[in-house]
């Protein structure tokens, strides 16, 4: 709560976001008493039969497009809110948000919804910044970027998953104005990715033509190998310059952190997703240039190196070598129109750095599971696979359950355990074929679902056993229960052979 209040106070006092703060002389609420000259409007998913109905959701079929709003200007969008129920676990990477200003052919906003709201790779997580706040375990998405338009605004969402989006709820809050100042620029947000980064050249975040100012970067990484990826410097080339006038000292430095990343969030910068330094770990960082926008008159090109630590097959290491990790990013800026057309957006499934396969559904394993002398049953529960989960109900720390799954070939697999957390759940040790692969405290004051990575393992074709053993409970927990949803396996879309040396790739 404290961090949110600080962010809200900073938002209200920022001079870059409006004239109210300029007139307030330190009072973040200054100016609220003055009469406004605009009309308040909203486009939402509200039931057209609002007096008698409650059908406020909008479904989107696979491949379908939902038009959220078509607005007549002059106007300014001041708030967007989404919450979504989708059958694809990585839906936020596969739903594409597009916004068109004044009847333009090419959208000025074209991003996966998750990336637009600060986190890549289809991950739902809460965090708080000034222009973006995510709540409800990552499912309540809000943005407060001001988005003016002179004639028209059209906002669409396309479902690029092969699964149906059952529920899409939205608010588009906007203001109807008589006119806009001549120096009003248009909001833009562009997504890019390289899976993997191209050796021998920097990763390109933005390539802009026109006049405007750059206000934000959201950048995500998927580790192709262990180590620290973030020694790469940022470079801003303004108005065609050959030597960048803005030069950085490291990736975490550009994102205002220091000595690596850790999970945190704040008004202007943060890393709301950070899983670590191992192969398959994911991270997303944001930097919002609200007090320090980068201005340009003709063009702006923003690049960042993809350098970091790497240990080589011969035992040697390098702390600043080009790495072949998988990057994606969103560049955010304001400019005069028209804008430079952008490359085609990758298809929905191609925005994920891995392919995921469901190895085991917990509720389907109940009948064949081995377990301790405690109740074991199928429990109906919203938010889990098929609306059901395996539910073990021990009354002490002697509870355990063991289930099996099969793999069809020898291969390395990144395993993930989808499990419920609740107020009466215990602490569990997980074993794969007898090997300890993790310990997890499943207590939470509310009933929530989570995904825990169990590492990457070289698994032979055939049968494997995974065992969950209760080893106690937290002081706050009222019980030792376990709710097992599913076990999944991930194979990366890009996988370098372990004997290939990055020094060779860099030379080539």
Short mmCIF file of C-alpha atoms in Angstrom, two decimals:
data_model
loop_
_atom_site.label_atom_id
_atom_site.label_comp_id
_atom_site.label_asym_id
_atom_site.label_seq_id
_atom_site.Cartn_x
_atom_site.Cartn_y
_atom_site.Cartn_z
CA UNK A 1 0.00 0.00 0.00
CA UNK A 2 2.82 2.38 0.88
CA UNK A 3 4.49 1.95 -2.52
CA UNK A 4 1.18 2.49 -4.31
CA UNK A 5 0.49 5.72 -2.38
CA UNK A 6 3.98 7.00 -3.22
CA UNK A 7 3.45 6.17 -6.89
CA UNK A 8 0.05 7.88 -6.91
CA UNK A 9 1.45 11.00 -5.28
CA UNK A 10 4.27 11.10 -7.80
CA UNK A 11 1.80 10.65 -10.66
CA UNK A 12 -0.35 13.55 -9.56
CA UNK A 13 2.64 15.83 -9.10
CA UNK A 14 4.43 15.12 -12.38
CA UNK A 15 4.68 18.20 -14.55
CA UNK A 16 5.14 16.09 -17.67
CA UNK A 17 1.66 14.64 -17.36
CA UNK A 18 -0.36 17.81 -17.20
CA UNK A 19 -0.74 21.42 -16.17
CA UNK A 20 -2.45 20.70 -12.84
CA UNK A 21 0.83 19.88 -11.15
CA UNK A 22 2.46 22.99 -12.63
CA UNK A 23 -0.17 25.12 -10.89
CA UNK A 24 -0.22 23.18 -7.62
CA UNK A 25 3.03 24.54 -6.10
CA UNK A 26 3.66 21.24 -4.34
CA UNK A 27 0.06 20.18 -3.67
CA UNK A 28 -0.63 17.05 -5.76
CA UNK A 29 -4.38 17.78 -5.61
CA UNK A 30 -4.02 21.40 -6.64
CA UNK A 31 -6.26 22.39 -9.54
CA UNK A 32 -9.01 19.87 -8.86
CA UNK A 33 -11.29 22.68 -7.70
CA UNK A 34 -11.12 24.43 -11.09
CA UNK A 35 -13.93 23.83 -13.58
CA UNK A 36 -13.06 21.57 -16.52
CA UNK A 37 -13.72 22.35 -20.17
CA UNK A 38 -14.07 18.80 -21.44
CA UNK A 39 -16.90 16.25 -21.44
CA UNK A 40 -16.26 12.97 -19.63
CA UNK A 41 -16.91 9.89 -21.79
CA UNK A 42 -16.45 6.10 -21.57
CA UNK A 43 -16.53 3.12 -23.91
CA UNK A 44 -16.88 -0.18 -22.04
CA UNK A 45 -18.02 -3.78 -22.28
CA UNK A 46 -21.14 -2.92 -20.27
CA UNK A 47 -24.28 -4.90 -21.16
CA UNK A 48 -26.29 -2.88 -23.72
CA UNK A 49 -29.35 -3.84 -21.67
CA UNK A 50 -27.80 -2.14 -18.66
CA UNK A 51 -31.08 -1.78 -16.78
CA UNK A 52 -31.91 -5.49 -16.71
CA UNK A 53 -28.80 -7.44 -17.73
CA UNK A 54 -25.33 -8.22 -16.44
CA UNK A 55 -23.77 -9.54 -19.65
CA UNK A 56 -20.72 -7.30 -19.42
CA UNK A 57 -18.18 -9.69 -20.92
CA UNK A 58 -17.15 -9.96 -24.55
CA UNK A 59 -15.84 -13.30 -25.92
CA UNK A 60 -13.26 -13.46 -28.74
CA UNK A 61 -13.05 -16.59 -30.87
CA UNK A 62 -9.66 -17.91 -32.07
CA UNK A 63 -8.45 -15.56 -34.79
CA UNK A 64 -11.24 -13.09 -34.05
CA UNK A 65 -11.00 -9.34 -33.55
CA UNK A 66 -13.03 -7.34 -31.03
CA UNK A 67 -13.45 -3.60 -31.58
CA UNK A 68 -13.37 -1.97 -28.15
CA UNK A 69 -14.07 1.61 -29.18
CA UNK A 70 -14.54 3.95 -32.13
CA UNK A 71 -14.34 7.49 -30.80
CA UNK A 72 -14.95 10.85 -32.47
CA UNK A 73 -12.54 13.66 -31.55
CA UNK A 74 -11.07 15.92 -30.62
CA UNK A 75 -10.47 13.87 -27.51
CA UNK A 76 -8.01 12.22 -25.17
CA UNK A 77 -7.99 8.72 -23.70
CA UNK A 78 -6.92 8.98 -20.06
CA UNK A 79 -7.43 5.45 -18.67
CA UNK A 80 -7.66 1.90 -20.03
CA UNK A 81 -8.66 -1.09 -17.89
CA UNK A 82 -8.79 -4.77 -18.91
CA UNK A 83 -9.48 -8.01 -17.11
CA UNK A 84 -9.57 -11.24 -19.08
CA UNK A 85 -10.50 -14.91 -18.74
CA UNK A 86 -8.85 -16.98 -21.45
CA UNK A 87 -8.35 -20.71 -22.01
CA UNK A 88 -4.71 -20.23 -23.08
CA UNK A 89 -2.29 -20.01 -20.12
CA UNK A 90 -0.12 -17.55 -22.10
CA UNK A 91 -3.04 -15.52 -23.47
CA UNK A 92 -1.51 -12.10 -22.73
CA UNK A 93 1.27 -12.81 -25.26
CA UNK A 94 -1.27 -13.84 -27.90
CA UNK A 95 -3.87 -11.06 -27.57
CA UNK A 96 -2.82 -8.13 -29.77
CA UNK A 97 -3.81 -4.57 -28.89
CA UNK A 98 -3.98 -2.10 -31.78
CA UNK A 99 -4.88 1.61 -31.66
CA UNK A 100 -5.38 3.76 -34.77
CA UNK A 101 -5.45 7.56 -34.71
CA UNK A 102 -7.42 9.75 -37.15
CA UNK A 103 -8.18 7.00 -39.66
CA UNK A 104 -4.56 5.98 -40.26
CA UNK A 105 -3.79 2.77 -42.16
CA UNK A 106 -1.03 1.58 -39.84
CA UNK A 107 -1.73 1.41 -36.09
CA UNK A 108 0.21 3.66 -33.73
CA UNK A 109 -0.06 1.03 -31.00
CA UNK A 110 0.59 -2.61 -31.89
CA UNK A 111 1.61 -4.84 -28.99
CA UNK A 112 0.76 -8.06 -27.20
CA UNK A 113 -1.43 -7.00 -24.29
CA UNK A 114 0.89 -8.42 -21.63
CA UNK A 115 3.93 -6.61 -23.00
CA UNK A 116 2.01 -3.34 -23.37
CA UNK A 117 1.13 -3.59 -19.68
CA UNK A 118 4.73 -4.20 -18.62
CA UNK A 119 5.45 -7.96 -18.56
CA UNK A 120 6.41 -10.27 -21.42
CA UNK A 121 6.06 -13.94 -22.36
CA UNK A 122 2.41 -14.26 -21.28
CA UNK A 123 3.10 -13.89 -17.54
CA UNK A 124 0.47 -12.45 -15.18
CA UNK A 125 2.02 -10.60 -12.22
CA UNK A 126 0.98 -7.54 -10.20
CA UNK A 127 3.09 -4.40 -9.92
CA UNK A 128 2.70 -0.64 -9.51
CA UNK A 129 4.27 2.20 -11.50
CA UNK A 130 3.00 5.64 -12.46
CA UNK A 131 1.54 4.98 -15.94
CA UNK A 132 0.77 1.26 -15.37
CA UNK A 133 -0.68 -0.63 -12.42
CA UNK A 134 -1.48 -4.36 -12.41
CA UNK A 135 -3.50 -5.98 -9.60
CA UNK A 136 -5.59 -9.14 -8.98
CA UNK A 137 -2.58 -11.48 -9.27
CA UNK A 138 -1.74 -9.90 -12.62
CA UNK A 139 -5.24 -9.96 -14.12
CA UNK A 140 -6.43 -6.41 -13.41
CA UNK A 141 -4.58 -4.27 -15.96
CA UNK A 142 -4.64 -0.46 -15.90
CA UNK A 143 -2.76 2.16 -17.90
CA UNK A 144 -2.86 5.94 -17.57
CA UNK A 145 -0.83 7.05 -20.59
CA UNK A 146 -2.58 10.16 -22.02
CA UNK A 147 -3.56 9.42 -25.63
CA UNK A 148 -4.91 12.45 -27.54
CA UNK A 149 -6.52 12.34 -30.99
CA UNK A 150 -7.93 15.03 -33.25
CA UNK A 151 -10.47 13.23 -35.44
CA UNK A 152 -10.95 9.59 -34.52
CA UNK A 153 -9.61 6.76 -32.38
CA UNK A 154 -10.19 3.07 -33.03
CA UNK A 155 -9.11 0.38 -30.55
CA UNK A 156 -9.15 -3.36 -31.32
CA UNK A 157 -7.99 -6.61 -29.73
CA UNK A 158 -7.22 -9.71 -31.81
CA UNK A 159 -7.10 -13.21 -30.32
CA UNK A 160 -4.08 -14.86 -31.96
CA UNK A 161 -4.39 -18.00 -29.85
CA UNK A 162 -5.96 -21.24 -31.04
CA UNK A 163 -8.13 -21.13 -27.90
CA UNK A 164 -11.21 -19.06 -27.17
CA UNK A 165 -11.11 -15.96 -24.99
CA UNK A 166 -14.21 -16.48 -22.86
CA UNK A 167 -14.35 -13.11 -21.13
CA UNK A 168 -12.89 -9.76 -22.13
CA UNK A 169 -13.96 -6.87 -19.89
CA UNK A 170 -12.81 -3.31 -20.55
CA UNK A 171 -13.15 0.39 -19.79
CA UNK A 172 -11.85 3.10 -22.12
CA UNK A 173 -12.19 6.39 -20.20
CA UNK A 174 -11.72 9.48 -22.35
CA UNK A 175 -12.39 13.20 -22.59
CA UNK A 176 -14.22 14.99 -25.38
CA UNK A 177 -12.55 18.36 -26.09
CA UNK A 178 -13.47 21.30 -28.31
CA UNK A 179 -9.92 21.39 -29.64
CA UNK A 180 -6.38 20.30 -28.84
CA UNK A 181 -3.27 22.49 -28.68
CA UNK A 182 -1.27 22.67 -31.91
CA UNK A 183 1.76 21.06 -30.27
CA UNK A 184 -0.16 17.93 -29.22
CA UNK A 185 1.65 14.74 -30.28
CA UNK A 186 0.26 11.22 -30.68
CA UNK A 187 0.97 8.23 -28.43
CA UNK A 188 2.86 5.27 -29.96
CA UNK A 189 3.87 1.84 -28.66
CA UNK A 190 5.73 -0.68 -30.83
CA UNK A 191 6.66 -4.30 -30.04
CA UNK A 192 9.80 -6.03 -31.33
CA UNK A 193 11.52 -9.34 -30.67
CA UNK A 194 14.61 -11.32 -31.66
CA UNK A 195 14.55 -15.03 -30.79
CA UNK A 196 17.58 -15.16 -30.44
CA UNK A 197 19.47 -11.87 -30.57
CA UNK A 198 21.52 -11.51 -33.73
CA UNK A 199 25.26 -11.93 -33.15
CA UNK A 200 27.38 -9.05 -34.39
CA UNK A 201 24.84 -6.27 -33.99
CA UNK A 202 22.96 -4.55 -31.18
CA UNK A 203 19.34 -5.29 -30.34
CA UNK A 204 17.09 -2.62 -31.85
CA UNK A 205 14.40 -1.23 -29.54
CA UNK A 206 13.15 1.73 -31.59
CA UNK A 207 13.66 3.18 -35.08
CA UNK A 208 11.51 6.33 -35.30
CA UNK A 209 11.10 9.04 -37.94
CA UNK A 210 9.39 12.36 -37.22
CA UNK A 211 9.35 14.87 -34.37
CA UNK A 212 8.55 13.86 -30.82
CA UNK A 213 9.85 12.56 -27.51
CA UNK A 214 10.62 9.08 -26.22
CA UNK A 215 8.99 8.17 -22.89
CA UNK A 216 9.45 4.49 -22.09
CA UNK A 217 11.01 1.07 -22.62
CA UNK A 218 9.68 -2.34 -21.55
CA UNK A 219 12.21 -5.10 -22.18
CA UNK A 220 12.00 -8.86 -21.59
CA UNK A 221 14.65 -11.58 -21.70
CA UNK A 222 14.58 -15.39 -21.85
CA UNK A 223 17.96 -16.89 -20.90
CA UNK A 224 19.36 -19.18 -23.59
CA UNK A 225 22.11 -20.28 -21.19
CA UNK A 226 23.13 -19.68 -17.58
CA UNK A 227 24.80 -16.42 -16.57
CA UNK A 228 24.24 -12.67 -16.37
CA UNK A 229 22.95 -11.19 -19.62
CA UNK A 230 22.90 -7.49 -18.71
CA UNK A 231 26.31 -5.98 -19.47
CA UNK A 232 24.94 -4.44 -22.65
CA UNK A 233 24.95 -0.61 -22.92
CA UNK A 234 22.10 1.50 -24.31
CA UNK A 235 22.63 4.00 -27.16
CA UNK A 236 20.26 6.79 -28.29
CA UNK A 237 21.06 8.10 -31.80
CA UNK A 238 19.15 11.39 -32.14
CA UNK A 239 18.31 13.05 -35.48
CA UNK A 240 20.59 10.84 -37.56
CA UNK A 241 23.77 11.28 -35.55
CA UNK A 242 26.56 8.74 -36.14
CA UNK A 243 27.81 8.91 -32.55
CA UNK A 244 25.05 8.41 -29.97
CA UNK A 245 24.71 11.48 -27.76
CA UNK A 246 23.15 9.35 -24.99
CA UNK A 247 25.36 6.39 -24.05
CA UNK A 248 24.83 3.97 -21.18
CA UNK A 249 26.97 1.81 -18.90
CA UNK A 250 24.96 -1.42 -18.61
CA UNK A 251 21.50 -2.90 -19.00
CA UNK A 252 20.48 -2.73 -15.34
CA UNK A 253 21.97 0.79 -15.23
CA UNK A 254 19.65 1.95 -18.02
CA UNK A 255 16.75 0.48 -16.09
CA UNK A 256 17.93 2.52 -13.05
CA UNK A 257 18.96 -0.51 -10.99
CA UNK A 258 22.46 -1.60 -9.99
CA UNK A 259 24.55 -4.76 -9.64
CA UNK A 260 22.12 -6.98 -11.50
CA UNK A 261 18.36 -7.36 -11.34
CA UNK A 262 16.00 -8.48 -8.63
CA UNK A 263 12.19 -8.39 -8.53
CA UNK A 264 10.97 -4.89 -7.57
CA UNK A 265 8.76 -2.09 -8.90
CA UNK A 266 8.51 1.67 -8.50
CA UNK A 267 7.07 4.84 -10.09
CA UNK A 268 9.63 5.25 -12.90
CA UNK A 269 11.45 1.91 -13.16
CA UNK A 270 11.20 -1.69 -12.03
CA UNK A 271 11.72 -5.38 -12.73
CA UNK A 272 8.31 -6.93 -11.96
CA UNK A 273 9.41 -10.32 -13.35
CA UNK A 274 12.80 -11.82 -12.50
CA UNK A 275 13.28 -15.57 -12.22
CA UNK A 276 17.08 -15.74 -12.02
CA UNK A 277 20.20 -16.49 -14.04
CA UNK A 278 19.63 -20.06 -15.28
CA UNK A 279 18.67 -21.40 -18.69
CA UNK A 280 14.97 -20.74 -19.27
CA UNK A 281 14.66 -18.01 -16.63
CA UNK A 282 12.60 -14.99 -17.66
CA UNK A 283 12.73 -11.32 -16.76
CA UNK A 284 10.90 -8.10 -17.65
CA UNK A 285 12.10 -4.59 -16.79
CA UNK A 286 10.63 -1.14 -17.47
CA UNK A 287 12.06 2.38 -17.59
CA UNK A 288 9.63 5.28 -17.99
CA UNK A 289 11.22 8.59 -19.05
CA UNK A 290 8.56 10.73 -17.41
CA UNK A 291 10.79 13.39 -15.84
CA UNK A 292 13.44 12.93 -18.57
CA UNK A 293 11.82 12.39 -22.00
CA UNK A 294 14.28 12.06 -24.89
CA UNK A 295 13.41 14.66 -27.53
CA UNK A 296 14.07 14.37 -31.26
CA UNK A 297 13.28 16.62 -34.24
CA UNK A 298 13.79 14.24 -37.16
CA UNK A 299 14.48 10.72 -35.92
CA UNK A 300 15.47 8.51 -33.01
CA UNK A 301 17.19 5.14 -32.99
CA UNK A 302 17.51 3.26 -29.68
CA UNK A 303 19.80 0.22 -29.48
CA UNK A 304 21.08 -1.92 -26.62
CA UNK A 305 23.89 -4.44 -26.60
CA UNK A 306 23.24 -8.07 -25.65
CA UNK A 307 26.41 -8.76 -23.69
CA UNK A 308 27.09 -10.53 -20.44
CA UNK A 309 28.83 -13.35 -18.61
CA UNK A 310 29.41 -16.71 -20.26
CA UNK A 311 31.32 -19.83 -19.22
CA UNK A 312 32.74 -21.80 -22.13
CA UNK A 313 33.17 -25.56 -22.74
CA UNK A 314 36.95 -25.27 -22.20
CA UNK A 315 36.38 -23.98 -18.66
CA UNK A 316 37.26 -20.37 -19.46
CA UNK A 317 34.79 -17.50 -19.01
CA UNK A 318 34.13 -13.99 -20.24
CA UNK A 319 32.24 -11.29 -18.33
CA UNK A 320 31.30 -9.19 -21.34
CA UNK A 321 30.71 -11.28 -24.45
CA UNK A 322 27.79 -11.16 -26.85
CA UNK A 323 25.08 -13.60 -25.71
CA UNK A 324 22.37 -15.24 -27.79
CA UNK A 325 19.46 -14.76 -25.40
CA UNK A 326 15.90 -14.15 -26.56
CA UNK A 327 14.79 -10.49 -26.30
CA UNK A 328 11.46 -8.74 -26.75
CA UNK A 329 10.59 -5.11 -26.10
CA UNK A 330 8.03 -2.33 -26.28
CA UNK A 331 9.13 1.19 -27.23
CA UNK A 332 6.79 4.01 -26.09
CA UNK A 333 6.88 7.57 -27.45
CA UNK A 334 4.89 10.59 -28.65
CA UNK A 335 5.35 12.05 -32.13
CA UNK A 336 3.68 13.98 -34.92
CA UNK A 337 2.06 11.89 -37.62
CA UNK A 338 2.56 10.16 -39.96
CA UNK A 339 4.84 7.58 -38.34
CA UNK A 340 7.18 5.18 -40.09
CA UNK A 341 5.46 1.85 -40.93
CA UNK A 342 6.70 -0.99 -38.74
CA UNK A 343 7.71 -4.56 -39.57
CA UNK A 344 4.97 -7.18 -39.38
CA UNK A 345 4.16 -8.38 -35.87
CA UNK A 346 5.15 -12.02 -35.19
CA UNK A 347 2.19 -14.41 -34.95
CA UNK A 348 0.78 -15.18 -31.50
CA UNK A 349 2.47 -18.55 -30.92
CA UNK A 350 5.77 -17.17 -32.23
CA UNK A 351 5.90 -14.60 -29.39
CA UNK A 352 6.66 -17.28 -26.81
CA UNK A 353 10.31 -18.34 -26.33
CA UNK A 354 9.32 -21.94 -25.73
CA UNK A 355 6.78 -24.60 -26.63
CA UNK A 356 4.85 -25.96 -23.66
CA UNK A 357 3.43 -29.48 -23.40
CA UNK A 358 1.05 -30.70 -20.73
CA UNK A 359 2.58 -33.82 -19.17
CA UNK A 360 0.06 -34.52 -16.46
CA UNK A 361 -3.25 -33.23 -15.15
CA UNK A 362 -3.47 -33.60 -11.39
CA UNK A 363 -7.14 -34.54 -11.28
CA UNK A 364 -6.65 -37.30 -13.88
CA UNK A 365 -3.84 -38.86 -11.80
CA UNK A 366 -5.94 -39.32 -8.64
CA UNK A 367 -7.17 -42.81 -9.55
CA UNK A 368 -3.66 -44.23 -10.12
CA UNK A 369 -1.73 -42.18 -7.54
CA UNK A 370 0.13 -43.75 -4.64
CA UNK A 371 -0.29 -41.78 -1.43
CA UNK A 372 -0.08 -41.72 2.35
CA UNK A 373 -2.93 -42.83 4.56
CA UNK A 374 -4.74 -39.51 4.16
CA UNK A 375 -7.78 -38.49 2.08
CA UNK A 376 -7.10 -37.97 -1.63
CA UNK A 377 -9.81 -36.75 -4.00
CA UNK A 378 -10.67 -34.69 -7.07
CA UNK A 379 -11.69 -31.18 -6.05
CA UNK A 380 -13.61 -28.78 -8.24
CA UNK A 381 -11.91 -25.36 -8.23
CA UNK A 382 -12.02 -22.34 -10.49
CA UNK A 383 -8.84 -21.19 -12.18
CA UNK A 384 -7.20 -24.63 -12.54
CA UNK A 385 -6.99 -27.01 -15.51
CA UNK A 386 -10.46 -28.32 -16.44
CA UNK A 387 -11.75 -26.71 -13.22
CA UNK A 388 -10.44 -29.68 -11.18
CA UNK A 389 -7.35 -30.53 -9.14
CA UNK A 390 -5.78 -33.37 -7.15
CA UNK A 391 -6.48 -32.61 -3.47
CA UNK A 392 -4.48 -34.30 -0.71
CA UNK A 393 -5.77 -33.59 2.81
CA UNK A 394 -3.28 -34.75 5.46
CA UNK A 395 -3.76 -33.77 9.10
CA UNK A 396 -0.03 -33.88 9.83
CA UNK A 397 3.34 -33.55 8.09
CA UNK A 398 3.45 -37.21 7.06
CA UNK A 399 1.34 -36.66 3.94
CA UNK A 400 2.67 -37.56 0.49
CA UNK A 401 1.44 -38.41 -2.98
CA UNK A 402 3.29 -39.94 -5.94
CA UNK A 403 2.19 -39.82 -9.59
CA UNK A 404 3.75 -40.85 -12.91
CA UNK A 405 4.09 -39.44 -16.42
CA UNK A 406 5.72 -40.54 -19.68
CA UNK A 407 8.06 -38.90 -22.18
CA UNK A 408 8.26 -40.07 -25.78
CA UNK A 409 11.98 -39.43 -26.43
CA UNK A 410 15.29 -38.55 -24.78
CA UNK A 411 15.40 -34.78 -24.37
CA UNK A 412 16.05 -31.92 -21.95
CA UNK A 413 12.77 -30.59 -20.51
CA UNK A 414 12.10 -27.55 -18.38
CA UNK A 415 9.49 -28.72 -15.87
CA UNK A 416 6.92 -26.47 -14.20
CA UNK A 417 4.52 -27.39 -11.37
CA UNK A 418 1.15 -25.65 -11.36
CA UNK A 419 -0.24 -25.71 -7.84
CA UNK A 420 -2.75 -24.00 -5.57
CA UNK A 421 -1.79 -21.85 -2.58
CA UNK A 422 -4.25 -21.37 0.28
CA UNK A 423 -4.69 -20.58 3.97
CA UNK A 424 -4.57 -24.24 5.08
CA UNK A 425 -1.83 -25.58 2.77
CA UNK A 426 1.53 -27.01 3.83
CA UNK A 427 5.20 -26.92 2.86
CA UNK A 428 6.09 -29.58 0.27
CA UNK A 429 9.28 -31.12 -1.06
CA UNK A 430 9.18 -32.21 -4.73
CA UNK A 431 11.18 -35.20 -5.97
CA UNK A 432 11.67 -36.26 -9.59
CA UNK A 433 12.69 -39.91 -9.97
CA UNK A 434 13.91 -39.78 -6.36
CA UNK A 435 15.93 -36.55 -6.79
CA UNK A 436 15.04 -33.47 -4.75
CA UNK A 437 14.08 -30.68 -7.21
CA UNK A 438 12.53 -28.06 -4.91
CA UNK A 439 10.73 -27.10 -1.71
CA UNK A 440 7.69 -24.82 -1.69
CA UNK A 441 5.59 -23.15 0.98
CA UNK A 442 2.03 -23.31 -0.36
CA UNK A 443 0.48 -21.01 2.25
CA UNK A 444 -1.40 -17.93 1.10
CA UNK A 445 -4.03 -15.92 2.91
CA UNK A 446 -6.24 -16.23 -0.19
CA UNK A 447 -6.83 -19.09 -2.63
CA UNK A 448 -4.45 -18.46 -5.53
CA UNK A 449 -2.84 -20.45 -8.34
CA UNK A 450 0.90 -20.33 -9.01
CA UNK A 451 3.48 -21.92 -11.25
CA UNK A 452 6.81 -23.10 -9.80
CA UNK A 453 9.72 -24.06 -12.04
CA UNK A 454 11.39 -27.34 -11.16
CA UNK A 455 14.48 -26.88 -13.35
CA UNK A 456 15.63 -28.32 -16.66
CA UNK A 457 16.32 -32.07 -16.66
CA UNK A 458 17.63 -34.53 -19.23
CA UNK A 459 14.85 -37.11 -19.27
CA UNK A 460 15.04 -40.46 -21.04
CA UNK A 461 12.09 -41.79 -23.01
CA UNK A 462 9.71 -43.72 -20.80
CA UNK A 463 8.06 -43.53 -17.40
CA UNK A 464 9.01 -41.02 -14.70
CA UNK A 465 7.76 -40.45 -11.16
CA UNK A 466 7.14 -37.18 -9.37
CA UNK A 467 6.52 -37.19 -5.62
CA UNK A 468 5.19 -34.46 -3.32
CA UNK A 469 6.11 -34.84 0.37
CA UNK A 470 4.75 -32.66 3.16
CA UNK A 471 7.58 -31.46 5.42
CA UNK A 472 5.58 -29.11 7.65
CA UNK A 473 3.63 -25.87 7.46
CA UNK A 474 4.19 -22.19 8.06
CA UNK A 475 3.16 -20.64 11.36
CA UNK A 476 0.29 -18.85 9.64
CA UNK A 477 -1.14 -21.93 7.91
CA UNK A 478 -4.10 -23.78 9.39
CA UNK A 479 -3.26 -27.10 7.73
CA UNK A 480 -1.05 -29.34 5.58
CA UNK A 481 -3.19 -29.63 2.42
CA UNK A 482 -1.92 -29.91 -1.17
CA UNK A 483 -3.73 -28.92 -4.37
CA UNK A 484 -1.92 -30.17 -7.51
CA UNK A 485 -3.13 -28.72 -10.80
CA UNK A 486 -0.74 -29.84 -13.56
CA UNK A 487 2.82 -30.66 -14.60
CA UNK A 488 4.10 -29.09 -17.82
CA UNK A 489 7.28 -29.33 -19.88
CA UNK A 490 8.89 -26.60 -21.95
CA UNK A 491 11.22 -26.91 -24.89
CA UNK A 492 12.85 -23.67 -26.10
CA UNK A 493 12.23 -22.39 -29.63
CA UNK A 494 15.96 -21.75 -29.82
CA UNK A 495 18.48 -24.10 -28.28
CA UNK A 496 22.20 -23.86 -28.92
CA UNK A 497 24.13 -27.13 -28.73
CA UNK A 498 26.08 -27.20 -25.45
CA UNK A 499 29.42 -27.73 -27.23
CA UNK A 500 28.99 -24.64 -29.46
CA UNK A 501 31.23 -21.79 -28.27
CA UNK A 502 29.74 -18.29 -28.25
CA UNK A 503 33.16 -16.90 -29.15
CA UNK A 504 32.85 -18.71 -32.50
CA UNK A 505 29.32 -17.41 -33.07
CA UNK A 506 30.43 -13.87 -32.31
CA UNK A 507 33.25 -14.05 -34.88
CA UNK A 508 30.88 -15.39 -37.51
#
